mmCIF file with all atom_site columns, C-alpha atoms and ligand atoms in Angstrom:
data_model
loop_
_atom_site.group_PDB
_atom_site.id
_atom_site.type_symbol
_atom_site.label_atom_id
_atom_site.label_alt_id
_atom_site.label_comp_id
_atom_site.label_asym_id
_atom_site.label_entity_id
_atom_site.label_seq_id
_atom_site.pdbx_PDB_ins_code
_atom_site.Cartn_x
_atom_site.Cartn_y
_atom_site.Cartn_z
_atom_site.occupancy
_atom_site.B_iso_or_equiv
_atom_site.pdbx_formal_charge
_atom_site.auth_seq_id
_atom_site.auth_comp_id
_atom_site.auth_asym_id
_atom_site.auth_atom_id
_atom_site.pdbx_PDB_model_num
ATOM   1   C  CA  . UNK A 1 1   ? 10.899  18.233  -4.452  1.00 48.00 ? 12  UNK A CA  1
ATOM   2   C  CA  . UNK A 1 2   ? 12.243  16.465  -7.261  1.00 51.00 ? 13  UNK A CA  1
ATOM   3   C  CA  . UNK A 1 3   ? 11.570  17.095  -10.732 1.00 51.00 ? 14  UNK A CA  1
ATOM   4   C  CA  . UNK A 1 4   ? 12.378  14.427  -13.874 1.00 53.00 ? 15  UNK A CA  1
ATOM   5   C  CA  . UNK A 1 5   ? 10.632  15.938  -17.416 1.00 52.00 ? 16  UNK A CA  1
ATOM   6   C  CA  . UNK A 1 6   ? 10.752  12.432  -18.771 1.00 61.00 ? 17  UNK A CA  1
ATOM   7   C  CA  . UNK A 1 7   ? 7.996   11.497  -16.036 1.00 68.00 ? 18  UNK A CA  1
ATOM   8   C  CA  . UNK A 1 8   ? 4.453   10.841  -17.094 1.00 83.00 ? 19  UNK A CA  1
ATOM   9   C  CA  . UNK A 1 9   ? 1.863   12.954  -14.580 1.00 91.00 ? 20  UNK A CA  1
ATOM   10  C  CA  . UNK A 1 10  ? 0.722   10.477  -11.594 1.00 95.00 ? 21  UNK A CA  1
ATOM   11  C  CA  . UNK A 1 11  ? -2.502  9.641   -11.275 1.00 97.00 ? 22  UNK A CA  1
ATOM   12  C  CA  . UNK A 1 12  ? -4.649  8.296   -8.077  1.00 98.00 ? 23  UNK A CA  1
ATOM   13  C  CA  . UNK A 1 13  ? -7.561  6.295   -8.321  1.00 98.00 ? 24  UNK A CA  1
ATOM   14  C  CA  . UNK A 1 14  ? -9.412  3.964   -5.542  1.00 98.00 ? 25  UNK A CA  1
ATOM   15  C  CA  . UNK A 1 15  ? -10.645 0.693   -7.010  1.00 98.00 ? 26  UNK A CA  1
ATOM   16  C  CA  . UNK A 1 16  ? -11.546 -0.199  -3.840  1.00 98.00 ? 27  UNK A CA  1
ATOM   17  C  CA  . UNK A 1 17  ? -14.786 -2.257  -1.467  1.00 98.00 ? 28  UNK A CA  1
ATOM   18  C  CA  . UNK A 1 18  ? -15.996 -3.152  1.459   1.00 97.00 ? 29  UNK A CA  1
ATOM   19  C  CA  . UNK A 1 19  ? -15.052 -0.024  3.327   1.00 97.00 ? 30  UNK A CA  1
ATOM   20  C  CA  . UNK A 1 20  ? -11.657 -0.578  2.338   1.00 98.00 ? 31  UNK A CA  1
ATOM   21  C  CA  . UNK A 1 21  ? -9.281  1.579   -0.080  1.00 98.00 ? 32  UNK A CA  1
ATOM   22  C  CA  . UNK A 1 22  ? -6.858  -0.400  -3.011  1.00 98.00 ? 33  UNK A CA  1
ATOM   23  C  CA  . UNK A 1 23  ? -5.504  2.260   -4.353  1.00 98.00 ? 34  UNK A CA  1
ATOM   24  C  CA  . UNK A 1 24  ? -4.046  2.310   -8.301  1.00 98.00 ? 35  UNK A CA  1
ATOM   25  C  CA  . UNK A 1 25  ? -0.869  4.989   -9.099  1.00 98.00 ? 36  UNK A CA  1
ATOM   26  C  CA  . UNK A 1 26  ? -0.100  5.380   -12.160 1.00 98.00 ? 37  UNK A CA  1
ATOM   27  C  CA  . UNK A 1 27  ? 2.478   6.559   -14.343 1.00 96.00 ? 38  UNK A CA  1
ATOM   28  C  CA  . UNK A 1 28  ? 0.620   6.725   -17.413 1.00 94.00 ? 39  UNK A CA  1
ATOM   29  C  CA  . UNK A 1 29  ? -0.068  2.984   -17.882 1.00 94.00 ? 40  UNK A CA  1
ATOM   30  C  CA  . UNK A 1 30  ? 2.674   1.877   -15.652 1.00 96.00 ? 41  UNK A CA  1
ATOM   31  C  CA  . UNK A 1 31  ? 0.905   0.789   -12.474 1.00 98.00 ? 42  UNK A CA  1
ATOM   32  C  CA  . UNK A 1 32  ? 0.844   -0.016  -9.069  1.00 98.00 ? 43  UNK A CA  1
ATOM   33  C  CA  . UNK A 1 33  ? -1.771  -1.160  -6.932  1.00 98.00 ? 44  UNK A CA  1
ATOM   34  C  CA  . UNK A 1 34  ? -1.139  0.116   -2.689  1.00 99.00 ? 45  UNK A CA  1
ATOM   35  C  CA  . UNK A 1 35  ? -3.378  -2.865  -1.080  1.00 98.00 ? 46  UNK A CA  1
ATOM   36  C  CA  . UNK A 1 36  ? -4.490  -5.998  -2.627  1.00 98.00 ? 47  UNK A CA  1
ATOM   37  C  CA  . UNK A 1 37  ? -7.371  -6.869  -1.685  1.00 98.00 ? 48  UNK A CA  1
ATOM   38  C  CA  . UNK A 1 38  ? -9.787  -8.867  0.729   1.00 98.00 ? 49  UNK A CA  1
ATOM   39  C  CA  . UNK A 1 39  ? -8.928  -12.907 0.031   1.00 98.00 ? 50  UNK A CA  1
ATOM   40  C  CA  . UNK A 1 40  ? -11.297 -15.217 -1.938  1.00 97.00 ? 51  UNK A CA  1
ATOM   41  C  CA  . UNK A 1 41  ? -12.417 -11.532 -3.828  1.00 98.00 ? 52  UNK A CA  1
ATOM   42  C  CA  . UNK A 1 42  ? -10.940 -11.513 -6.888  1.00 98.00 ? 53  UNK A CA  1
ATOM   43  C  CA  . UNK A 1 43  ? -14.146 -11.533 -9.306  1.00 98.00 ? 54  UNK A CA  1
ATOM   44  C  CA  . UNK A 1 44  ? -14.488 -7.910  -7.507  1.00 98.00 ? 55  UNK A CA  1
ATOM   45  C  CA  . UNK A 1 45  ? -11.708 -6.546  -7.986  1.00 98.00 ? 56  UNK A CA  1
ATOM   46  C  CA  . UNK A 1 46  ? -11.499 -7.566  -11.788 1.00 98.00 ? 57  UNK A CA  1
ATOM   47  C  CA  . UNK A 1 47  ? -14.818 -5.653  -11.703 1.00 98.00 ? 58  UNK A CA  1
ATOM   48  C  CA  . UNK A 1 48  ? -13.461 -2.658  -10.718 1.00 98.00 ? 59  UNK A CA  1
ATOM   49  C  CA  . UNK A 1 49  ? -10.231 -2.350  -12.329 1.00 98.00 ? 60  UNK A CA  1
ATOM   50  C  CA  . UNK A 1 50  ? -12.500 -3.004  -15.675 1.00 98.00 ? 61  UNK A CA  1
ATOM   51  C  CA  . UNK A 1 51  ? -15.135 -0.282  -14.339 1.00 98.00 ? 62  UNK A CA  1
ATOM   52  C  CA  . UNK A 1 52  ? -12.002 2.137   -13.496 1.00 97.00 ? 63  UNK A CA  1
ATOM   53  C  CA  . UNK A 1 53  ? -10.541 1.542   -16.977 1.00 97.00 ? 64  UNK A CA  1
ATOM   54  C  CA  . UNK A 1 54  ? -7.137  -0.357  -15.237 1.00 98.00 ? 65  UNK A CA  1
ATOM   55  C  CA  . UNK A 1 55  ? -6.254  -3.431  -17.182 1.00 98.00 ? 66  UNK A CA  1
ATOM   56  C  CA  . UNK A 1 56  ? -4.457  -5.847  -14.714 1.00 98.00 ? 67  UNK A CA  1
ATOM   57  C  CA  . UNK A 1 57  ? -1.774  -6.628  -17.368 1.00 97.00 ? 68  UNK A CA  1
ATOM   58  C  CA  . UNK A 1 58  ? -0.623  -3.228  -16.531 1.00 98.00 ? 69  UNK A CA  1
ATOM   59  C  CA  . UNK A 1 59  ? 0.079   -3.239  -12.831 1.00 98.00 ? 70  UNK A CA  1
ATOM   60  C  CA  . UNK A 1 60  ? 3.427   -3.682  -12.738 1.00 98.00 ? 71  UNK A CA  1
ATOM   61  C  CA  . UNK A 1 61  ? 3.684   -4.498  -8.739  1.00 98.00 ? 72  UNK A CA  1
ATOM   62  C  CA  . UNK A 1 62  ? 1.496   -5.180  -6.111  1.00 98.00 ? 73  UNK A CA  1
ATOM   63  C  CA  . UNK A 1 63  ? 2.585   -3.361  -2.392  1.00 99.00 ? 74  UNK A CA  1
ATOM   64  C  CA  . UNK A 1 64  ? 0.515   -4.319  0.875   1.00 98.00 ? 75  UNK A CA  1
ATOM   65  C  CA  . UNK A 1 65  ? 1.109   -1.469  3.111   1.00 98.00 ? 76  UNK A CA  1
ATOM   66  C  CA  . UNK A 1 66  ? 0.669   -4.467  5.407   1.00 98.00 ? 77  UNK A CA  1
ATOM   67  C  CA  . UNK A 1 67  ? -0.120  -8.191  5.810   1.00 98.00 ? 78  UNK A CA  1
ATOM   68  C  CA  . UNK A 1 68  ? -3.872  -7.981  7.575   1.00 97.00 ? 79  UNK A CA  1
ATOM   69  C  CA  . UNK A 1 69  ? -6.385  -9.744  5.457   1.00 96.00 ? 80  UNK A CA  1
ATOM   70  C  CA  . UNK A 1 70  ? -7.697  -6.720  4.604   1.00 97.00 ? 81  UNK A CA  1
ATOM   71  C  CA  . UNK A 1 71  ? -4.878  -4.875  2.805   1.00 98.00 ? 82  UNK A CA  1
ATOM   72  C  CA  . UNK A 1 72  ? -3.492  -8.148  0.980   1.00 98.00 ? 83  UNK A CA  1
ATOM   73  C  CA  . UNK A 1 73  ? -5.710  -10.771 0.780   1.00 98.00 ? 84  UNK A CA  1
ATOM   74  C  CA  . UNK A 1 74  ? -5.383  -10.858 -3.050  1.00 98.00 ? 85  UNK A CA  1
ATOM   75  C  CA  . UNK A 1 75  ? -1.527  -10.801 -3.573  1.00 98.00 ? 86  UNK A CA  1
ATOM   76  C  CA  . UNK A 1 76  ? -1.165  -14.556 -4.312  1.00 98.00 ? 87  UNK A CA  1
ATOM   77  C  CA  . UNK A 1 77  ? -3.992  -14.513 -6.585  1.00 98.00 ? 88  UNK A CA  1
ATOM   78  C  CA  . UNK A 1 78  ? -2.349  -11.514 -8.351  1.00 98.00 ? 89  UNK A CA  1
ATOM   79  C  CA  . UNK A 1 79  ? 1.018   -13.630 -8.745  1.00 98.00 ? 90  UNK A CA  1
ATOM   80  C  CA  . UNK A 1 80  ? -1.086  -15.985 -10.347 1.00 98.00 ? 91  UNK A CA  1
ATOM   81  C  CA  . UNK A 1 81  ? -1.926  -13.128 -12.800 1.00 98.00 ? 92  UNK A CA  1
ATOM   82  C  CA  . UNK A 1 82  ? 1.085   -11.926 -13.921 1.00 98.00 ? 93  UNK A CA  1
ATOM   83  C  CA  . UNK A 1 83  ? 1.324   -8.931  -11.289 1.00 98.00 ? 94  UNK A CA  1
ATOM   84  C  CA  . UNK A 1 84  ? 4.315   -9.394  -8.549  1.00 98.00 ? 95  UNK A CA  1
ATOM   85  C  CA  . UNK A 1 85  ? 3.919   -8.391  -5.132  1.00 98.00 ? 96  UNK A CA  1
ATOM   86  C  CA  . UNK A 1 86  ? 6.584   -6.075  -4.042  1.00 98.00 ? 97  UNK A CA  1
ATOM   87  C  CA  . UNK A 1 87  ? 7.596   -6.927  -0.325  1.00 98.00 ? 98  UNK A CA  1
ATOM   88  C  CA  . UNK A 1 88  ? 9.296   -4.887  1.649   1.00 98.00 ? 99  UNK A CA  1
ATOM   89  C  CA  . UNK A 1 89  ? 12.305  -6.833  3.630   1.00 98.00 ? 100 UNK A CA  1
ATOM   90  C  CA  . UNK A 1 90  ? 10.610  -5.379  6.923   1.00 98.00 ? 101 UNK A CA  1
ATOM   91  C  CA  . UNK A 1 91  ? 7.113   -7.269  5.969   1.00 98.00 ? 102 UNK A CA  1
ATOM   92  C  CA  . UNK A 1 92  ? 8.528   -11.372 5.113   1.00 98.00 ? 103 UNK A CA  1
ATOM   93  C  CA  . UNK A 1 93  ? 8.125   -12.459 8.742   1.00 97.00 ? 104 UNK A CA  1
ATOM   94  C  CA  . UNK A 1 94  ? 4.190   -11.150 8.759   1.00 98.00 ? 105 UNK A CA  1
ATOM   95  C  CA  . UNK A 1 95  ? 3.433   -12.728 5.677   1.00 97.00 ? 106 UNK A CA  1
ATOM   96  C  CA  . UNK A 1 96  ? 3.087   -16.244 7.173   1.00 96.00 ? 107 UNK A CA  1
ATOM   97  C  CA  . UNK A 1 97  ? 1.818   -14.966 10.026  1.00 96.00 ? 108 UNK A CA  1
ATOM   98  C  CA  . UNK A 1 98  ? -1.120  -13.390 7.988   1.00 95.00 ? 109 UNK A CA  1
ATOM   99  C  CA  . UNK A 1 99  ? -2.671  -17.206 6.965   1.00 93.00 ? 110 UNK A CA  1
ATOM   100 C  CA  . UNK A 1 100 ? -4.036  -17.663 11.269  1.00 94.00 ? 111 UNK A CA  1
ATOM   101 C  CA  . UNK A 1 101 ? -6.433  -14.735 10.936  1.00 92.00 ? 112 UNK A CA  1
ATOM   102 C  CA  . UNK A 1 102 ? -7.836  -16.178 7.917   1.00 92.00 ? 113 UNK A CA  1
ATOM   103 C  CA  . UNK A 1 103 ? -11.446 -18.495 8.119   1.00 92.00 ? 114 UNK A CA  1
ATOM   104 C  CA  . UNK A 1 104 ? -11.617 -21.552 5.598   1.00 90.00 ? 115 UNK A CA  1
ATOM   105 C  CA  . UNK A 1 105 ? -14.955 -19.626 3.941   1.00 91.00 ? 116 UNK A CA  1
ATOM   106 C  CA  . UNK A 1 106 ? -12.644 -16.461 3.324   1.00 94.00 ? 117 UNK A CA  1
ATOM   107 C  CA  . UNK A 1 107 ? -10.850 -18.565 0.104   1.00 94.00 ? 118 UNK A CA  1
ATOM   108 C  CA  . UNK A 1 108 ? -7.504  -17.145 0.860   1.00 96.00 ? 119 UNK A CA  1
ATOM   109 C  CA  . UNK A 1 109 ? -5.110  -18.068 -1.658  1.00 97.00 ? 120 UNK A CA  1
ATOM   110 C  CA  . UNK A 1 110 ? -2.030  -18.305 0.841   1.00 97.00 ? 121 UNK A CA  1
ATOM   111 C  CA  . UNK A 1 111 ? 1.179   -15.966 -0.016  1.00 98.00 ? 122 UNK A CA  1
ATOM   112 C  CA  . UNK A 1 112 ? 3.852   -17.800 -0.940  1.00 96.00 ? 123 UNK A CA  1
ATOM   113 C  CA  . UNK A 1 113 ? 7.334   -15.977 -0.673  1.00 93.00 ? 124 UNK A CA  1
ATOM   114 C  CA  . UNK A 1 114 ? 8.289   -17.588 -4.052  1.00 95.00 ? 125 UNK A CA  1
ATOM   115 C  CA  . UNK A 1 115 ? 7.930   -15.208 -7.377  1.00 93.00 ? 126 UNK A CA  1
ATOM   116 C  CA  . UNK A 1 116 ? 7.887   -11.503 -4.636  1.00 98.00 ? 127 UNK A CA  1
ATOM   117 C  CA  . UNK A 1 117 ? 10.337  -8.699  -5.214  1.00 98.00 ? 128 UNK A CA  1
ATOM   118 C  CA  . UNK A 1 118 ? 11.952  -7.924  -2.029  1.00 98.00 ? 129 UNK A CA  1
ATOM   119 C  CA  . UNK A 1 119 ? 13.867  -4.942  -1.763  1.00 98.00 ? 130 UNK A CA  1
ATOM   120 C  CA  . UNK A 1 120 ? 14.751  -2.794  1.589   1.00 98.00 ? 131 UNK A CA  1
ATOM   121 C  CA  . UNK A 1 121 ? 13.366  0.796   1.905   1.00 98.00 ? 132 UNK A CA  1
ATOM   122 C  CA  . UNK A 1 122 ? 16.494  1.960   1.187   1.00 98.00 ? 133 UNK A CA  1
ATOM   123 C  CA  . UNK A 1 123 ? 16.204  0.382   -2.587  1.00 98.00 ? 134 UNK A CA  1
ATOM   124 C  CA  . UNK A 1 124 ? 12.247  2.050   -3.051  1.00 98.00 ? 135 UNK A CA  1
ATOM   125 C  CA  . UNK A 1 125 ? 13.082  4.991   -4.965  1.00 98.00 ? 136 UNK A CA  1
ATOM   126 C  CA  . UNK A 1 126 ? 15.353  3.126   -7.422  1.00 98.00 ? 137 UNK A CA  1
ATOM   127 C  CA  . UNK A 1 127 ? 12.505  0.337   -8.161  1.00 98.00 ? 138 UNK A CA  1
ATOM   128 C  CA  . UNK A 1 128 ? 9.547   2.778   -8.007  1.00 98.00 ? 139 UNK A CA  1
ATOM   129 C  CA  . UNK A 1 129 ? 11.645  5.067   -10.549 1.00 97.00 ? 140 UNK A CA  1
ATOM   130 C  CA  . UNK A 1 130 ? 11.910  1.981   -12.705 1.00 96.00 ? 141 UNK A CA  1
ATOM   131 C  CA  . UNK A 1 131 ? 8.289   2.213   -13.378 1.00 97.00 ? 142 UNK A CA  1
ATOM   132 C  CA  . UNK A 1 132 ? 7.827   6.244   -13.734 1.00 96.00 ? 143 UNK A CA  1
ATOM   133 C  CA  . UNK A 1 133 ? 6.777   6.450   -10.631 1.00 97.00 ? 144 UNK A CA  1
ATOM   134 C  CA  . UNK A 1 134 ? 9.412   9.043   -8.414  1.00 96.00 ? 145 UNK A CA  1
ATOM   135 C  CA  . UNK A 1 135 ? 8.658   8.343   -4.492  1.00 98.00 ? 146 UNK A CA  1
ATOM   136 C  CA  . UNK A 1 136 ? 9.749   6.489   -1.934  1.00 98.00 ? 147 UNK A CA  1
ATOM   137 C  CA  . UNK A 1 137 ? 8.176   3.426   0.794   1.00 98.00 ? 148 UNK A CA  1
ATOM   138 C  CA  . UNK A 1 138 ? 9.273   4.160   4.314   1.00 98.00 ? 149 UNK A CA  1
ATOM   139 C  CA  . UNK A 1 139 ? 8.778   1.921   7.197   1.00 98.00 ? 150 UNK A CA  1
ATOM   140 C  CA  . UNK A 1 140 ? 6.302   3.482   9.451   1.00 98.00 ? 151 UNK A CA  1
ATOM   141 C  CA  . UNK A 1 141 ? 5.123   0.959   12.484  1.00 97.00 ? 152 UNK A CA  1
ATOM   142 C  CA  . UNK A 1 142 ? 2.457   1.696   14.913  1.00 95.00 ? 153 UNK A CA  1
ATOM   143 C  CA  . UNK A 1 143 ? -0.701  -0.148  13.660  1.00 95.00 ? 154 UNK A CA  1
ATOM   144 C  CA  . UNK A 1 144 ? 1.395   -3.180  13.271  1.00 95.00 ? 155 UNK A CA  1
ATOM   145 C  CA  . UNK A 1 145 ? 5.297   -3.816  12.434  1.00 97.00 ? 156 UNK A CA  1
ATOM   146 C  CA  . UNK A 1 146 ? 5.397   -4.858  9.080   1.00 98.00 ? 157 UNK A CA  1
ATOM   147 C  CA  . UNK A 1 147 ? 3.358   -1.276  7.750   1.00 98.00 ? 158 UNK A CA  1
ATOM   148 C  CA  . UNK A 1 148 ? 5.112   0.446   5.394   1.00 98.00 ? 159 UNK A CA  1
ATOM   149 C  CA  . UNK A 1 149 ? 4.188   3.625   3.247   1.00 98.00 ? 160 UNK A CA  1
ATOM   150 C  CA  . UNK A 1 150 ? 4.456   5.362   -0.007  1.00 98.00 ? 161 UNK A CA  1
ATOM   151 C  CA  . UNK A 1 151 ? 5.358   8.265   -0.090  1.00 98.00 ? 162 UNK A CA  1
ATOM   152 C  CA  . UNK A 1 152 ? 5.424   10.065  -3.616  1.00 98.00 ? 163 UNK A CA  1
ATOM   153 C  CA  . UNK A 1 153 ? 7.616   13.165  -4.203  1.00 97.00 ? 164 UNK A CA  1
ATOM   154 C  CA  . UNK A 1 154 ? 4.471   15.216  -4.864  1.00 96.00 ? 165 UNK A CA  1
ATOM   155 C  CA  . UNK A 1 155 ? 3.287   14.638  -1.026  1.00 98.00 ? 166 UNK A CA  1
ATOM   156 C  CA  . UNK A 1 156 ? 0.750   12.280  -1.636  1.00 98.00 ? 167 UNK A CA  1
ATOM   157 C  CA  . UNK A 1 157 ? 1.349   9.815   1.296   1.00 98.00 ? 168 UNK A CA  1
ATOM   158 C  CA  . UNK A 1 158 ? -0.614  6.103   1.137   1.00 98.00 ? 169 UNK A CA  1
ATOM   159 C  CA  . UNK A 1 159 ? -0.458  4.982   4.810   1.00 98.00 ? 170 UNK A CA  1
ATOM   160 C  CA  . UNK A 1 160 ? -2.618  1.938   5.045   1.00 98.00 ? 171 UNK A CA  1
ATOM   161 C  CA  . UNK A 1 161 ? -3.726  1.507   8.559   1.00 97.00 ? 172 UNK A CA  1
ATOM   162 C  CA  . UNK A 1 162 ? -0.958  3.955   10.384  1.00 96.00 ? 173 UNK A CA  1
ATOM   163 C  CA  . UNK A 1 163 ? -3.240  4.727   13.620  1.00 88.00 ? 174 UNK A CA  1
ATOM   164 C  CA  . UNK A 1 164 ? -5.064  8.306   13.942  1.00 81.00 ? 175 UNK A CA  1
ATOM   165 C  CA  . UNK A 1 165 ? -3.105  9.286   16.857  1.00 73.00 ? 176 UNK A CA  1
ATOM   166 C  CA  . UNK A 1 166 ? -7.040  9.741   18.717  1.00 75.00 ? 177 UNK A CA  1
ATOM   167 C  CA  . UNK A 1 167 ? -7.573  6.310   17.532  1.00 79.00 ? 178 UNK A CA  1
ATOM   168 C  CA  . UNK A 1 168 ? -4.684  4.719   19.331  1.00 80.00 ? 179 UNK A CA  1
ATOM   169 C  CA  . UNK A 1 169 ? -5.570  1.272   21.567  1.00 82.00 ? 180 UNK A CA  1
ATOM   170 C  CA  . UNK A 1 170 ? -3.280  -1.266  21.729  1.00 82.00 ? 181 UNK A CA  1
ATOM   171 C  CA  . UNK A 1 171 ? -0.391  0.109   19.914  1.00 85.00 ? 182 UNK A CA  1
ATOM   172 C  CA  . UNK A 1 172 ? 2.354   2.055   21.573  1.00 89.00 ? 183 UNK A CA  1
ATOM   173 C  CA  . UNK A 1 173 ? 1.868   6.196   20.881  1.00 91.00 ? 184 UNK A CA  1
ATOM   174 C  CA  . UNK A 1 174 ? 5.046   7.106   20.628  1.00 92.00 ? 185 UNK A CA  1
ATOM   175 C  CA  . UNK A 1 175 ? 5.835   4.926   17.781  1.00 95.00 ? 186 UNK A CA  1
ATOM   176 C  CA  . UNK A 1 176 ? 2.516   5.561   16.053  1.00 94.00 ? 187 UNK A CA  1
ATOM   177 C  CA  . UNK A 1 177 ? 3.436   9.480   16.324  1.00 94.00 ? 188 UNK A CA  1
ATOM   178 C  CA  . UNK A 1 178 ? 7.353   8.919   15.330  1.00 96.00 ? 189 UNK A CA  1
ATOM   179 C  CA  . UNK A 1 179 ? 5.697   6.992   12.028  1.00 97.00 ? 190 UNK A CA  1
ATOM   180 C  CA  . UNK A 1 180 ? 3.873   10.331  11.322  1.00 96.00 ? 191 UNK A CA  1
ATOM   181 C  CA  . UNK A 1 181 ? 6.459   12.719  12.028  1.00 96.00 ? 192 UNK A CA  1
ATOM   182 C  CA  . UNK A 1 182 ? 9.064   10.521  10.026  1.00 97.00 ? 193 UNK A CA  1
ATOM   183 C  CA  . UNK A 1 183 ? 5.775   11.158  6.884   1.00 98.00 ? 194 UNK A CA  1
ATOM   184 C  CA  . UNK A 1 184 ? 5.819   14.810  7.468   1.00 97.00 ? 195 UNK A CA  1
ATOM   185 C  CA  . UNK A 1 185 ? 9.836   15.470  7.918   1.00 97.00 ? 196 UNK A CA  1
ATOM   186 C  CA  . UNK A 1 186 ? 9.765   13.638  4.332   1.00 98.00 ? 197 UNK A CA  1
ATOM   187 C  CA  . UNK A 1 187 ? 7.308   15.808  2.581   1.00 98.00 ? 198 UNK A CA  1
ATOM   188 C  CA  . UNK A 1 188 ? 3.925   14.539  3.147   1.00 98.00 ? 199 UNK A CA  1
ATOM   189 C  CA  . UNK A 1 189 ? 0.799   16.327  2.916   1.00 97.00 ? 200 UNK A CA  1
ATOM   190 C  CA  . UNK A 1 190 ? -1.962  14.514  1.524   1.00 97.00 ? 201 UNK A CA  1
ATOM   191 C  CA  . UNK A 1 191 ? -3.054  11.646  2.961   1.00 97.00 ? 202 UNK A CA  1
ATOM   192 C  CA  . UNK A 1 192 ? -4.586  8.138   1.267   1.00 98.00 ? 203 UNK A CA  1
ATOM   193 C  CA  . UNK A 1 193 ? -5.314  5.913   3.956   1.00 97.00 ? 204 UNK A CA  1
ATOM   194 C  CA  . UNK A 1 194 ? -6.778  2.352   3.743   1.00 97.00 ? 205 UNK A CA  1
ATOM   195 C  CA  . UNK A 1 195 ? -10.210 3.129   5.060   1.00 96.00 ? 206 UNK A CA  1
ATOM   196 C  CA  . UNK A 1 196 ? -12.122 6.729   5.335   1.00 95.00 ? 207 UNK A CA  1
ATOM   197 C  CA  . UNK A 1 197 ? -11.643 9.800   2.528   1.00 96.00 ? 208 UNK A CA  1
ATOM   198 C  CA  . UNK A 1 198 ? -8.361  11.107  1.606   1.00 97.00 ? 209 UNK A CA  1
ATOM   199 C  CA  . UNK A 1 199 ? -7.363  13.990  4.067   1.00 95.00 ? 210 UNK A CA  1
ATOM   200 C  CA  . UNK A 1 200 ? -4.385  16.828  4.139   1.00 96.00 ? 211 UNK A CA  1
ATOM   201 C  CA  . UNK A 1 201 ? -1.985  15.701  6.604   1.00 94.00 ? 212 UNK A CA  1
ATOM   202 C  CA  . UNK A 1 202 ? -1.964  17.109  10.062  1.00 90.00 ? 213 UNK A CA  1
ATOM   203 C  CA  . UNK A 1 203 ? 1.328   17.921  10.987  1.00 87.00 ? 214 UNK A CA  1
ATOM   204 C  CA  . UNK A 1 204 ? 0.467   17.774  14.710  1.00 88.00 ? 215 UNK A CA  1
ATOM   205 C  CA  . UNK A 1 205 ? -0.131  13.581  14.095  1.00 84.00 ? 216 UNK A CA  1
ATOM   206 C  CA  . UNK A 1 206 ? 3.947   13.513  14.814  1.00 81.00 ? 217 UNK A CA  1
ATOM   207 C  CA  . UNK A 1 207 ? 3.720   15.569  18.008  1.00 84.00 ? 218 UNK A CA  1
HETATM 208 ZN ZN1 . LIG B 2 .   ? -4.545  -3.588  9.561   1.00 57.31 ? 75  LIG B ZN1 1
#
C-alpha cells in the first residue's frame, strides 16, 4: 500500500436516491463524485450535496462507473456546472449509446463528448493523484463493457453495477468473475457498489 504524508485523509459519503448510490470521495475539499445521477434530477441532488455539507464548486470530476441512466444521468448537467466528467477511453462509444434508453419525461440533458477529460486506465493514478486522491480506475466488464472502477489504495473499491456473481443473467460469468479477481489481485476489500450497503469484499467473487 502506498503511503504520501502530504495526502489529506479520504473520506466516503453517499449523497445518493432512489435506491441508487452517488458516492462523494474526498480529499479534504478536493472532490469526486463515483455516479452522477438519475437524468432530469438535478434539484435532488443539489439537495443532498447541500444536506451532506458538499458544495458542487468543489467536485473536481465527475466518473460514471458506467453509462446506464442510472449511474450518469446528471453528467451533462454537471458540465453545465462547472464539474467535468472524467471518461474513461473504454466508456466514449457507450456514451451515445446511453441517449435510446432514455424516455422524453426523464429530462435527460444528453452527454456531449465536448468539455470531458478522457484519459486511459493506465493515466488514473496520475489524474486522481492530481486531486489528493491516491487510487486507481480499472476496467472491470461484466455488467456491461464500458464499467470501470475505483479502486483507492486503502481498499475501498466503488464498483457500480459489477454483477454479484449469484446475480449473473445475461452477462458472461467468466468475465464478471475475471472483473472481481482483477479487484482483489489489486488490493480490494471493501466494497461501494451502486445499489445495496457497502460490503467487505469476498474474495471467492473472482473464483
Ligand atoms: Zn447498469
Amino acid at each position: 500500500m502506498r503511503k504520501n504524508l502530504l495526502a489529506e485523509p479520504i473520506t466516503i459519503i453517499n449523497v445518493g436516491y432512489r435506491s441508487t448510490n452517488f458516492w462523494v470521495v474526498s480529499a479534504g475539499r478536493s472532490r469526486l463524485l463515483v455516479d452522477v445521477g438519475w437524468p432530469g434530477s438535478m434539484g435532488t441532488m443539489r439537495a443532498n450535496l447541500k444536506r451532506m455539507d458538499v458544495p458542487l464548486n468543489e467536485i473536481r470530476y465527475t466518473l460514471a462507473t458506467h453509462f446506464h441512466i442510472d449511474h450518469a444521468g446528471l453528467a451533462q448537467d454537471f458540465k453545465r456546472a462547472g464539474v467535468p466528467l472524467l471518461v474513461i477511453d473504454v466508456q466514449v462509444e457507450a456514451i451515445p449509446v446511453m441517449k435510446t434508453w432514455i424516455k422524453p419525461a426523464d429530462n435527460y440533458t444528453e452527454i456531449t463528448l465536448e468539455g470531458n477529460t478522457t484519459i486511459s486506465c493506465a493515466g488514473s493514478r496520475a489524474l486522481l493523484e492530481s486531486i489528493g486522491i491516491l487510487g486507481e480506475i480499472l476496467h472491470t466488464p461484466g455488467h456491461s463493457e464500458d464499467s470501470v472502477s475505483l479502486l483507492l489504495d486503502d481498499g475501498s473499491v466503488f464498483t457500480g453495477d459489477l454483477t454479484q456473481p449469484d446475480h449473473v443473467g445475461l452477462e458472461d460469468p467468466s468475465v464478471v468473475a475475471a472483473s472481481w479477481r482483477l479487484l482483489w489481485e489489486r488490493g480490494a476489500r471493501r466494497v461501494y457498489p451502486g445499489h445495496g450497503p457497502i460490503r467487505p469484499m469476498d474474495p471467492t467473487l473472482g473464483e
